[in-house]
mmCIF file of C-alpha atoms and ligand atoms in Angstrom:
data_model
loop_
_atom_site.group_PDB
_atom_site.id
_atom_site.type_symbol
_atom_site.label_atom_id
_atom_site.label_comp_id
_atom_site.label_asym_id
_atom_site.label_seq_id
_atom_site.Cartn_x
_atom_site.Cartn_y
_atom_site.Cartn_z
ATOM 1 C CA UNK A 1 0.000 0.000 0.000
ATOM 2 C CA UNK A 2 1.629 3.578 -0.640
ATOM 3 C CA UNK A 3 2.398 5.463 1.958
ATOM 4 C CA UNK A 4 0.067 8.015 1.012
ATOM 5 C CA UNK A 5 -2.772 5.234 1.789
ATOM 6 C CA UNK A 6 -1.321 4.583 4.283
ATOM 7 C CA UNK A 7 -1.646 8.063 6.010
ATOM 8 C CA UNK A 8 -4.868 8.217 4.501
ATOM 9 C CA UNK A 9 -6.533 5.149 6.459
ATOM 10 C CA UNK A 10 -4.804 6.625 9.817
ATOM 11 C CA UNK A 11 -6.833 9.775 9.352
ATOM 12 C CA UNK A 12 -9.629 8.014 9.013
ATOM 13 C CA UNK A 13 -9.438 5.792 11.856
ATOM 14 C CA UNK A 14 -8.858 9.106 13.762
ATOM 15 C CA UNK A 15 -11.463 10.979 12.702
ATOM 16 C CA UNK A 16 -14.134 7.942 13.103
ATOM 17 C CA UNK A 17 -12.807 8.234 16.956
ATOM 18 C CA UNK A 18 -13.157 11.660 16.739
ATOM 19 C CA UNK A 19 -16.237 11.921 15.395
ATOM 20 C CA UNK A 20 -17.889 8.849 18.056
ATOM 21 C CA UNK A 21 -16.499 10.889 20.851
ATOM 22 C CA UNK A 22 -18.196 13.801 20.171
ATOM 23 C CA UNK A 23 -21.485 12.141 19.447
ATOM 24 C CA UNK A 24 -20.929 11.091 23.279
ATOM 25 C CA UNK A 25 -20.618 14.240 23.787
ATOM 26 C CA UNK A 26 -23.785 15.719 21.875
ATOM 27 C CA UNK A 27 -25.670 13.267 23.852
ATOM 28 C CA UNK A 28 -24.343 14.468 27.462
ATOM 29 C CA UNK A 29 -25.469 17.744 26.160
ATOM 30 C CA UNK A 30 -29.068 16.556 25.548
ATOM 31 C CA UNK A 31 -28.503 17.455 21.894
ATOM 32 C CA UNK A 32 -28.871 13.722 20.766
ATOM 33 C CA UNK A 33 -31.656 11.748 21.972
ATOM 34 C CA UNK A 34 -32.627 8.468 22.075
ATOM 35 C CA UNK A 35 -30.528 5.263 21.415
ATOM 36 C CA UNK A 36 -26.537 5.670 21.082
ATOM 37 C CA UNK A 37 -24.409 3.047 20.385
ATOM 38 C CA UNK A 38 -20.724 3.991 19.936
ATOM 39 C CA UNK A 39 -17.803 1.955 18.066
ATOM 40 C CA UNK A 40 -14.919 3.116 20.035
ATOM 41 C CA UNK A 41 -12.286 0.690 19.847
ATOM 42 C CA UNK A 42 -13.454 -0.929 17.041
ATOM 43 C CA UNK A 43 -12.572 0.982 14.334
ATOM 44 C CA UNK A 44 -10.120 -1.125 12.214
ATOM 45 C CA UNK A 45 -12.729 -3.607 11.543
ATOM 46 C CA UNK A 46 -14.849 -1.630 9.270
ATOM 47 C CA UNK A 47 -12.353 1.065 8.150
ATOM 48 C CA UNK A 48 -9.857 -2.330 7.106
ATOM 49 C CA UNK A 49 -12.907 -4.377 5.491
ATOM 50 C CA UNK A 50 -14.838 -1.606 3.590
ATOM 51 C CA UNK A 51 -11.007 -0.566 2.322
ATOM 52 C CA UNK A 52 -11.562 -3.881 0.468
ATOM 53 C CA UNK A 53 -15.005 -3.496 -0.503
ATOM 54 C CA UNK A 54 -16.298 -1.445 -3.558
ATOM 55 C CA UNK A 55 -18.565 0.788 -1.733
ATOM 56 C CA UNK A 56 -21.291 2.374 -3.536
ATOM 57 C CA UNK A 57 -21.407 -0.751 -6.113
ATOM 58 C CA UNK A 58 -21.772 -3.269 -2.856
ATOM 59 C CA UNK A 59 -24.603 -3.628 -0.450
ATOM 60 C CA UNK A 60 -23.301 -2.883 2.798
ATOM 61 C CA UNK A 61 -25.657 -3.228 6.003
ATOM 62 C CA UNK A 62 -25.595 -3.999 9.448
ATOM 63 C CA UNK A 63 -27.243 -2.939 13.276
ATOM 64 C CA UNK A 64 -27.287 -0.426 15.270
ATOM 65 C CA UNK A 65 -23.955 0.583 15.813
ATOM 66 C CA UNK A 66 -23.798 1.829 12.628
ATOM 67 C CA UNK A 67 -22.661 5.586 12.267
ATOM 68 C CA UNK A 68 -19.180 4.454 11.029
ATOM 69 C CA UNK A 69 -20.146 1.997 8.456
ATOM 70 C CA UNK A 70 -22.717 4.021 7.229
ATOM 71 C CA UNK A 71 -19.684 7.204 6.704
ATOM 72 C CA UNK A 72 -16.692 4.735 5.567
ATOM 73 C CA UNK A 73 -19.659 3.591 2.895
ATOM 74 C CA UNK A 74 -19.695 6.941 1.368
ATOM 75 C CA UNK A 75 -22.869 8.599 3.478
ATOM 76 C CA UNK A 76 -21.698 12.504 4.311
ATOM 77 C CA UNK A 77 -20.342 12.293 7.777
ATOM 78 C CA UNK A 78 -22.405 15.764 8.708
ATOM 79 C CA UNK A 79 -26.029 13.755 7.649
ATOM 80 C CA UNK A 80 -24.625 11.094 9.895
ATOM 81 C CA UNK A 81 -24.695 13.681 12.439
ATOM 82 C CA UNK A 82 -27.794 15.504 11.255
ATOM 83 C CA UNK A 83 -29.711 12.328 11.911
ATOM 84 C CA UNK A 84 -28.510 11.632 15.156
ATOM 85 C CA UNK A 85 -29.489 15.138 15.949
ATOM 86 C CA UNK A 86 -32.963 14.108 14.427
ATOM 87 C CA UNK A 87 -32.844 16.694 11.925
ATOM 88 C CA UNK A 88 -34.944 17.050 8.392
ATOM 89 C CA UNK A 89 -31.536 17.092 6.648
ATOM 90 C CA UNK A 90 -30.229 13.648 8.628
ATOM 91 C CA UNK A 91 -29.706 10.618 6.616
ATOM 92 C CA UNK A 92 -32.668 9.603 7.699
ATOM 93 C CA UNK A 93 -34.741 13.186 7.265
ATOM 94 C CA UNK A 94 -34.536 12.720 11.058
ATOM 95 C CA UNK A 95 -37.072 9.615 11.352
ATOM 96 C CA UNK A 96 -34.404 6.895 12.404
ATOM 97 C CA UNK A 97 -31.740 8.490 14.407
ATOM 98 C CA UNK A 98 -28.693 6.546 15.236
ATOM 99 C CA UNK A 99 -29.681 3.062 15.066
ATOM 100 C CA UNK A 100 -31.478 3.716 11.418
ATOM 101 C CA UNK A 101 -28.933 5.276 9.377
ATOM 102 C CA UNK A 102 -30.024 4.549 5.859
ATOM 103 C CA UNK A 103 -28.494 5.340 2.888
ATOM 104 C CA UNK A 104 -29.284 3.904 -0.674
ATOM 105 C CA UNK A 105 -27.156 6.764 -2.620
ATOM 106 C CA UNK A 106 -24.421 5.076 -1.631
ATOM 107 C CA UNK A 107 -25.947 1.204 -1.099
ATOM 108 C CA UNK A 108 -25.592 1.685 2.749
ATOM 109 C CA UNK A 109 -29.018 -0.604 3.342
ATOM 110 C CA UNK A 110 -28.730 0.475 7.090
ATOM 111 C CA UNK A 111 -28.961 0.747 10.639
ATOM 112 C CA UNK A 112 -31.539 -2.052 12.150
ATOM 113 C CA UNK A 113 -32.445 -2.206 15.623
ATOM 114 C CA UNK A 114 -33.352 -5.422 15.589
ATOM 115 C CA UNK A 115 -30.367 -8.252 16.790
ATOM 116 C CA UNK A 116 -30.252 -10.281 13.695
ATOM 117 C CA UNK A 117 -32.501 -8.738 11.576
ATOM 118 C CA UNK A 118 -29.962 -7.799 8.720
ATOM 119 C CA UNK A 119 -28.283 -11.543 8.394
ATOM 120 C CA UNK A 120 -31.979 -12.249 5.902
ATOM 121 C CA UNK A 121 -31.909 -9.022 4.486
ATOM 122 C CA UNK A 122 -28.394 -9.328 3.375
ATOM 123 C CA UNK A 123 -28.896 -12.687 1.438
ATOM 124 C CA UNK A 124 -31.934 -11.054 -0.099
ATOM 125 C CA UNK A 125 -29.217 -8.234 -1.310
ATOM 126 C CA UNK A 126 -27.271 -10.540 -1.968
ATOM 127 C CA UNK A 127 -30.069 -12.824 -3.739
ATOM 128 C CA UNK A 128 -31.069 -9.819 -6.015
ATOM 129 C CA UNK A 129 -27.428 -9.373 -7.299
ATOM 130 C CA UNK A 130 -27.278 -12.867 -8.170
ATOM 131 C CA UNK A 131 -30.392 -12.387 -10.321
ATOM 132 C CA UNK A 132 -29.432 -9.165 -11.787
ATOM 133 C CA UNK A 133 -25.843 -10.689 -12.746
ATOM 134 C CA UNK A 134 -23.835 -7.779 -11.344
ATOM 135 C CA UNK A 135 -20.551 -8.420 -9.497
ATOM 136 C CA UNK A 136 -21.761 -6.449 -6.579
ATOM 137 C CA UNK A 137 -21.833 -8.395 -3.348
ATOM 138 C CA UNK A 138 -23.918 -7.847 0.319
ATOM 139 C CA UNK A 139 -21.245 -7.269 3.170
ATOM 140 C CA UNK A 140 -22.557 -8.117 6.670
ATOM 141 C CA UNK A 141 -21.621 -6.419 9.934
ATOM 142 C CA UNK A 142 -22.747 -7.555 12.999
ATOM 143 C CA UNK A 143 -21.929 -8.297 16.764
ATOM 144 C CA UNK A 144 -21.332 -12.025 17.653
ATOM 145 C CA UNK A 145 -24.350 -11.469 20.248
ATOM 146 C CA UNK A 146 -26.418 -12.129 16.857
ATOM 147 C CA UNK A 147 -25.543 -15.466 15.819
ATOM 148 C CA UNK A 148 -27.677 -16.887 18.891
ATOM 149 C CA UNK A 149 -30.581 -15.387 16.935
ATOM 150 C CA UNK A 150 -32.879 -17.868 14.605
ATOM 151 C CA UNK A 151 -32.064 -15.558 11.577
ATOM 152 C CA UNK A 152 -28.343 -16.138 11.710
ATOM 153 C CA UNK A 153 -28.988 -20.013 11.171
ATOM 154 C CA UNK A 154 -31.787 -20.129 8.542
ATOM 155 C CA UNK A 155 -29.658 -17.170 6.551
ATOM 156 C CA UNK A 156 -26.721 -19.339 7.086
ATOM 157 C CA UNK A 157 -28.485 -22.231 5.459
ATOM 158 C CA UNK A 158 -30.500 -20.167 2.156
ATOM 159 C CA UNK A 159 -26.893 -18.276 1.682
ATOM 160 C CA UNK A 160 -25.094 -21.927 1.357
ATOM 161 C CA UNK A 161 -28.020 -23.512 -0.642
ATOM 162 C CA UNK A 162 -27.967 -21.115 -2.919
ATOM 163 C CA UNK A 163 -24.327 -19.915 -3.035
ATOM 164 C CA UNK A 164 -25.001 -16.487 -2.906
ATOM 165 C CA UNK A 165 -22.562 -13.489 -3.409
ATOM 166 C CA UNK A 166 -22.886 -12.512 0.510
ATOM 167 C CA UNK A 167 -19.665 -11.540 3.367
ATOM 168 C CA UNK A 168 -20.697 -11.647 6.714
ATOM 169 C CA UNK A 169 -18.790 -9.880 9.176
ATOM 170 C CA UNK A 170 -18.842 -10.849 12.742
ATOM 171 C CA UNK A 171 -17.431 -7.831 14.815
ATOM 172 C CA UNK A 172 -16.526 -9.883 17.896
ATOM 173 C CA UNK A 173 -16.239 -7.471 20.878
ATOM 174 C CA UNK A 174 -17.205 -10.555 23.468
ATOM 175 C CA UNK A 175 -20.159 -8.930 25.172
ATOM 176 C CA UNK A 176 -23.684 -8.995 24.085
ATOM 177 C CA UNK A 177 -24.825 -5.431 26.322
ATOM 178 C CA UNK A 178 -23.485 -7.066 29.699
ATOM 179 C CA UNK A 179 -23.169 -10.664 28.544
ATOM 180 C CA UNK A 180 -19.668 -12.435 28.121
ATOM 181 C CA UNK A 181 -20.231 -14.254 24.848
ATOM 182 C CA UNK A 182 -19.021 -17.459 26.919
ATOM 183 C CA UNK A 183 -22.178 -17.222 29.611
ATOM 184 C CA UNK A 184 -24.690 -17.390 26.031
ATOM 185 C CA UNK A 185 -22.942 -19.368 23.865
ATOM 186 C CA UNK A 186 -21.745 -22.747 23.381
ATOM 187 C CA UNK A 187 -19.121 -22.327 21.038
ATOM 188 C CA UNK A 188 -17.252 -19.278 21.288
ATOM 189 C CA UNK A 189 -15.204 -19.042 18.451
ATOM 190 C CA UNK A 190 -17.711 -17.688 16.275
ATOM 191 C CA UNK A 191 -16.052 -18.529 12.469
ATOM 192 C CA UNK A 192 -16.475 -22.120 14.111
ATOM 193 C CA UNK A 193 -20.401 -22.090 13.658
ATOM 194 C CA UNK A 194 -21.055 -21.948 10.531
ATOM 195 C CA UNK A 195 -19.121 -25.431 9.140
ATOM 196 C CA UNK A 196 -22.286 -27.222 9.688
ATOM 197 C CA UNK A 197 -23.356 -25.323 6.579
ATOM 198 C CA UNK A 198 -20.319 -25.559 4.781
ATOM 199 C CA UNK A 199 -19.832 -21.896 4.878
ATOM 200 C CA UNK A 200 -15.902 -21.292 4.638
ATOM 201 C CA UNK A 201 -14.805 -18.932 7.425
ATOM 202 C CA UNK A 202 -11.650 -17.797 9.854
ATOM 203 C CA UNK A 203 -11.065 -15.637 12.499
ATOM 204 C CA UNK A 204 -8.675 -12.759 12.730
ATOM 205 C CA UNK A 205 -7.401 -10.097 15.167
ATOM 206 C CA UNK A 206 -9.130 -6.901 14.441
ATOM 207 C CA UNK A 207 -7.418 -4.240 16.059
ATOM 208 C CA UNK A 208 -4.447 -4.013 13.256
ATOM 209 C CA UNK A 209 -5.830 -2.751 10.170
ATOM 210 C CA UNK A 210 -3.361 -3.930 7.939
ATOM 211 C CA UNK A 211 -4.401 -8.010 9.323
ATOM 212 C CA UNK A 212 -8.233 -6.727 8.753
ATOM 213 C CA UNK A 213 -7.192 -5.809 5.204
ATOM 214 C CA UNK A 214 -5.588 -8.655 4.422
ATOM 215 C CA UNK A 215 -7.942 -11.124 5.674
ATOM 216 C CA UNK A 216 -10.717 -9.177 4.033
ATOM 217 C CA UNK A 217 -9.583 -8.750 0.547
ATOM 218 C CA UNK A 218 -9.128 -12.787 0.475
ATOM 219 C CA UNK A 219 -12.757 -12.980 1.828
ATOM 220 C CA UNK A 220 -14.055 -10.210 -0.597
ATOM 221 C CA UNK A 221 -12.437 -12.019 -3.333
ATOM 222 C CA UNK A 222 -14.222 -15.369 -2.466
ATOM 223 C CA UNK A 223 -17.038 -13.777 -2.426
ATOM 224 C CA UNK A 224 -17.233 -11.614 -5.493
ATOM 225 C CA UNK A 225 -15.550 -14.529 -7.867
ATOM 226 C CA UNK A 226 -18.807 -16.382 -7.318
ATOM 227 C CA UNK A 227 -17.866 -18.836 -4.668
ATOM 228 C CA UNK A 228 -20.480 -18.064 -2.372
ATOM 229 C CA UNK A 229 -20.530 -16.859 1.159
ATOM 230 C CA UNK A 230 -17.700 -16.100 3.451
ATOM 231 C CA UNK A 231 -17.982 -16.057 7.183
ATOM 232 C CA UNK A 232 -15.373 -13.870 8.893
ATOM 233 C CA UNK A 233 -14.590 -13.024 12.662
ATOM 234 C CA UNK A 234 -12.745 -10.390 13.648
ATOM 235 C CA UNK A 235 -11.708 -10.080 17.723
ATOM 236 C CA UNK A 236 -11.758 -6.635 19.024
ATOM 237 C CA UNK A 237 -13.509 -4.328 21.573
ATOM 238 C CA UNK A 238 -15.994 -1.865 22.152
ATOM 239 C CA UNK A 239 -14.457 0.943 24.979
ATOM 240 C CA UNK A 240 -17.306 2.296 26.069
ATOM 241 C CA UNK A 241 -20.196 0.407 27.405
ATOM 242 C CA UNK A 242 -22.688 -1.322 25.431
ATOM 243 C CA UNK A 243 -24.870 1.939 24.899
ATOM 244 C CA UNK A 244 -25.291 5.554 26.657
ATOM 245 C CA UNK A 245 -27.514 3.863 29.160
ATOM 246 C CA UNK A 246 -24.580 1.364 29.845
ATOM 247 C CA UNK A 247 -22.078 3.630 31.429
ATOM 248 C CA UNK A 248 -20.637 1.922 34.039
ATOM 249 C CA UNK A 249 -20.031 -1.344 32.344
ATOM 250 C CA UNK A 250 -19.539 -3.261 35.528
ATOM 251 C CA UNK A 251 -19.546 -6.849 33.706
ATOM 252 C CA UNK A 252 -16.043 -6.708 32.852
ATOM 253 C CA UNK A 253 -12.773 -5.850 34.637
ATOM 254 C CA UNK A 254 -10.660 -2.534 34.883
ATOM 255 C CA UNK A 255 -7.603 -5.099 33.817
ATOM 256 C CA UNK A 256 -9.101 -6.336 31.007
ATOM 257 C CA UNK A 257 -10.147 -3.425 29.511
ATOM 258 C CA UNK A 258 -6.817 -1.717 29.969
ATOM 259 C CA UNK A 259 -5.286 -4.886 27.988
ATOM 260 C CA UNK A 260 -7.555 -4.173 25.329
ATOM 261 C CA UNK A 261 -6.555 -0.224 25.409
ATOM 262 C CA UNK A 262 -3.210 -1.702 24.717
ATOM 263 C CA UNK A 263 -4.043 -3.172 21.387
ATOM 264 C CA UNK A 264 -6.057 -0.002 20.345
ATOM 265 C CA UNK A 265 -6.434 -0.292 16.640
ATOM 266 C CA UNK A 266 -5.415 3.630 16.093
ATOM 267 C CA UNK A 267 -2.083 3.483 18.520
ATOM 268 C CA UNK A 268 -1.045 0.167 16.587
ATOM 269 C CA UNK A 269 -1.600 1.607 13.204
ATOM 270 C CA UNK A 270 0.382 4.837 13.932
ATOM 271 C CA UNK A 271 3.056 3.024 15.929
ATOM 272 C CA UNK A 272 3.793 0.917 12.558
ATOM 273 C CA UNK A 273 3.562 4.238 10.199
ATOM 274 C CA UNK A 274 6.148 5.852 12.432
ATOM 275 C CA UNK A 275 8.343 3.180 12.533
ATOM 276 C CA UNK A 276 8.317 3.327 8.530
ATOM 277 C CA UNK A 277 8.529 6.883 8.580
ATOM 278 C CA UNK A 278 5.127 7.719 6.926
ATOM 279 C CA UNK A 279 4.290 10.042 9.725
ATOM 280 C CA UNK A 280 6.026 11.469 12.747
ATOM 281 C CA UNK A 281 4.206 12.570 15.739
ATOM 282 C CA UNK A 282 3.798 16.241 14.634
ATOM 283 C CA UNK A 283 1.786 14.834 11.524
ATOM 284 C CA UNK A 284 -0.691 13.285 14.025
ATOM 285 C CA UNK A 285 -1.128 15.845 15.753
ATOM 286 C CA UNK A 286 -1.754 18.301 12.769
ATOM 287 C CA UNK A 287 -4.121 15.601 12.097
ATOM 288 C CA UNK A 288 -6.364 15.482 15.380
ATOM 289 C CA UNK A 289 -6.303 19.670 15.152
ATOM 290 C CA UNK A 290 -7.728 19.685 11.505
ATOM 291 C CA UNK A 291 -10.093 16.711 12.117
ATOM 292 C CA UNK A 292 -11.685 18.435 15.437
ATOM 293 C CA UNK A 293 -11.904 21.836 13.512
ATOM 294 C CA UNK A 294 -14.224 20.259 10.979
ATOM 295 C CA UNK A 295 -16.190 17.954 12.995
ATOM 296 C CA UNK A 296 -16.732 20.797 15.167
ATOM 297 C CA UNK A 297 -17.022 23.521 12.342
ATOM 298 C CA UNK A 298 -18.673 21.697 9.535
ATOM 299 C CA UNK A 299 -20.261 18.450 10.941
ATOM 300 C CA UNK A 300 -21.515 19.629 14.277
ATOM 301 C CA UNK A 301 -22.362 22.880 13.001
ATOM 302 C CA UNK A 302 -24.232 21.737 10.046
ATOM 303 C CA UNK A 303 -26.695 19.705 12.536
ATOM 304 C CA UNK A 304 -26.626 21.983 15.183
ATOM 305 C CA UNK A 305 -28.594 25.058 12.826
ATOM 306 C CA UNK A 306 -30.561 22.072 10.284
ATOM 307 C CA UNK A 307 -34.017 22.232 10.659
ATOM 308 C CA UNK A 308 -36.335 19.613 12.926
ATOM 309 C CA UNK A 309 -38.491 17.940 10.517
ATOM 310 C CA UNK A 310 -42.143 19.937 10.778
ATOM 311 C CA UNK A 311 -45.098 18.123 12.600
ATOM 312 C CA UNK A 312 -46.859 18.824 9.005
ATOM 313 C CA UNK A 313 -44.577 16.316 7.513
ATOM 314 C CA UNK A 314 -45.312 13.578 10.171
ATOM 315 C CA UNK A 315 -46.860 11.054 7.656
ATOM 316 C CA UNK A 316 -44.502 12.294 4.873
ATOM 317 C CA UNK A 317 -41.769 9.039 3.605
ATOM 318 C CA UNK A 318 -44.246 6.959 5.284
ATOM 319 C CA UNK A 319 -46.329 5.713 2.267
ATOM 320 C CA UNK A 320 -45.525 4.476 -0.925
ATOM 321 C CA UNK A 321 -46.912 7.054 -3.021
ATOM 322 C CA UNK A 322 -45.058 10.107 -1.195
ATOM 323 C CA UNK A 323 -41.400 8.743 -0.909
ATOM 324 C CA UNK A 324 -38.362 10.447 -0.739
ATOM 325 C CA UNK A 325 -37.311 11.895 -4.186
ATOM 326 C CA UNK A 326 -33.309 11.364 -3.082
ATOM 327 C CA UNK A 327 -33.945 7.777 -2.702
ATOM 328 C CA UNK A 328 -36.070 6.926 -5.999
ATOM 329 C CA UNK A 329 -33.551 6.850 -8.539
ATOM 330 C CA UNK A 330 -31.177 4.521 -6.721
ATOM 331 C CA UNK A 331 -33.611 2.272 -5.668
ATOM 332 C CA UNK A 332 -35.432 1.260 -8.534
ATOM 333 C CA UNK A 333 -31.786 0.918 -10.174
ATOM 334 C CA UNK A 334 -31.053 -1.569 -7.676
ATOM 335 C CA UNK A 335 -34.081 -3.811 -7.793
HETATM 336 C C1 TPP B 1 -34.433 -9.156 18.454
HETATM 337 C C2 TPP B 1 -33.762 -8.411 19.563
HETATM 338 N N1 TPP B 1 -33.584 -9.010 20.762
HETATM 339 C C3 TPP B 1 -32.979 -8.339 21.755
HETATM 340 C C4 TPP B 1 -32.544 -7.049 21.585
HETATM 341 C C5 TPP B 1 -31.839 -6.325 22.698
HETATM 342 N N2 TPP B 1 -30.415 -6.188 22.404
HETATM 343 C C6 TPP B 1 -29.928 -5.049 21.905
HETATM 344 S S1 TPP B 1 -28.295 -5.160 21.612
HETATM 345 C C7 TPP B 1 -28.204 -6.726 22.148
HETATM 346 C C8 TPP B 1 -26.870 -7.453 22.157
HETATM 347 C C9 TPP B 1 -26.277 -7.661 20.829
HETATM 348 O O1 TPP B 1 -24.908 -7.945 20.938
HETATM 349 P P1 TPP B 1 -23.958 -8.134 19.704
HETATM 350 O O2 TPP B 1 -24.730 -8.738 18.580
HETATM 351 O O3 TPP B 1 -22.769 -8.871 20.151
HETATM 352 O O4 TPP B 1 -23.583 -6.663 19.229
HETATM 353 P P2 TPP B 1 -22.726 -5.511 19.932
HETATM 354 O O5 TPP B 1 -23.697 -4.680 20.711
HETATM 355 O O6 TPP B 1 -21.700 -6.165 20.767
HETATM 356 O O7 TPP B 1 -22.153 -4.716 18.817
HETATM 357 C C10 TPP B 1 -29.459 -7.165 22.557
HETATM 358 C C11 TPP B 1 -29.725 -8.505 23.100
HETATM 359 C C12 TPP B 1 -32.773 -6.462 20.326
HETATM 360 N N3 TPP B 1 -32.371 -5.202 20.039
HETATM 361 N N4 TPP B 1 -33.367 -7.158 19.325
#
């Protein structure tokens, strides 16, 4: 990868901790309501696999924790914001907030509440590129709390049967809200589960991005040259609790987390582009002081004076007949 890359992924990484930190922020501030569910920690599994990916030509979807898909996919980082603000200019026009980021300009199928719900709705991405002949694939996300729901194993199944062009990412972070996954789940290691559909699959660590990319382009390539599905697991960590209502996070140790801080995905990444002299420590911090200015300048801003969506428009995007004109064109391209 050139150096230039190289840089280029670091400031992203950076700016998607940036940018989760001052959501936390918004929402001690009442300014964000609602659900919150923040991916600090986390970061080099999405930023390494959708490097891999051809966003906006792939279906990308997965739950609630979902701002920094939805942005790496190509969805502007300040209607990312605007929705969790609940404003008429949000991703959303302010309907969904944070867990239903939803963006089909840029194939970013969303943000579900729902544990488990997107594992169907993948395949039946997935399904439709099959039929339409494309080389687009669905790409997965979703927390290894979700493969104890029913939808995991009858997806698992249809996406075998029928070999269809689908990833599925399993963001392990070991705790489903405050449950180690080894209290709910018989076999931990998650890529393990799905051999008894004959679903190829590994497991990875996924706090070094260049390991992430790696892994992923292999599984991406499976995937797209009409193998079928992939299943892979990455290990890694949320930092913060489960969501804003989860602040304490009792369920796990001091120690542990501060192992986990250890292996933070940003701090490993810029500890290798030092040592290769891609960037020196006055480059990061250059970096940090440009990437607050606009999150604070442009992104917050822009949400901060959008407009709430009027009570007039309660029932507008609801029916069929009055939908939302940005959305039209790319969705009847896609189906
Ligand atoms: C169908 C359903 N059941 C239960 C819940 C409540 N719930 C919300 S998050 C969650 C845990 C999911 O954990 P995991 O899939 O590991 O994702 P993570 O939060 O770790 O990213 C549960 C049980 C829900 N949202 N939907």
């Amino acid at each position: 990868m050139k150096p230039a890359d190289q840089k280029r992924l670091l400031r992203e990484m950076i700016f998607y901790r940036r940018f989760e930190e001052r959501c936390f922020e918004a929402y001690m501030e009442h300014k964000i309501g609602g659900f919150l569910h923040l991916y600090v920690g986390q970061e080099a599994v999405a930023t390494g696999v959708l490097e891999m990916a051809r966003v906006k030509h792939d279906y990308i979807i997965t739950g609630y924790r979902d701002h920094i898909h939805a942005i790496k996919t190509g969805a502007p980082a300040r209607e990312v914001m605007a929705e969790l603000y609940g404003k008429e200019t949000g991703s959303s026009r302010g309907r969904g907030g944070s867990m239903h980021i939803f963006d089909p300009t840029v194939n970013f199928m969303g943000g579900y509440a729902l544990v488990g719900q997107p594992f169907p709705l993948a395949a039946g991405l997935a399904l439709a590129c099959k039929h339409k002949g494309t080389d687009q694939i669905a790409i997965c996300f979703l927390g290894e709390g979700a493969n104890n729901q029913g939808t995991f194993h009858e997806t698992m199944n249809m996406a075998s049967v029928w070999k269809l062009p689908v990833l599925f990412v399993c963001e392990n972070n070991r705790y489903a809200i405050g449950t180690r996954v080894d209290r709910s789940t018989a076999v931990v290691d998650q890529y393990k589960r799905v051999c008894g559909y004959n679903i190829p699959s590994s497991q990875h660590d996924g706090q070094d991005i260049e390991v992430v990319m790696e892994s992923a382009k292999k599984a991406v390539d499976h995937v797209r040259g009409g193998k079928g599905p992939y299943f892979i697991e990455y290990l890694t960590y949320r930092y913060r609790g489960h969501s804003m209502s989860d602040k304490t996070a009792l369920y796990r140790s001091k120690d542990e987390e501060r192992q986990w801080q250890e292996r933070d995905p940003i701090r490993i990444y810029d500890r290798k582009l030092k040592q290769a002299g891609v960037v020196t420590d006055a480059d990061i911090k250059a970096m940090e002081q440009e990437i607050d200015a606009m999150i604070e300048n442009d992104i917050v801003k822009f949400a901060e004076e959008s407009p709430a969506p009027r009570v007039e428009d309660l029932n507008k995007y609801v029916l069929d007949d009055n939908p939302d004109p940005r959305w039209i064109g790319p969705l009847q391209n896609s189906y």
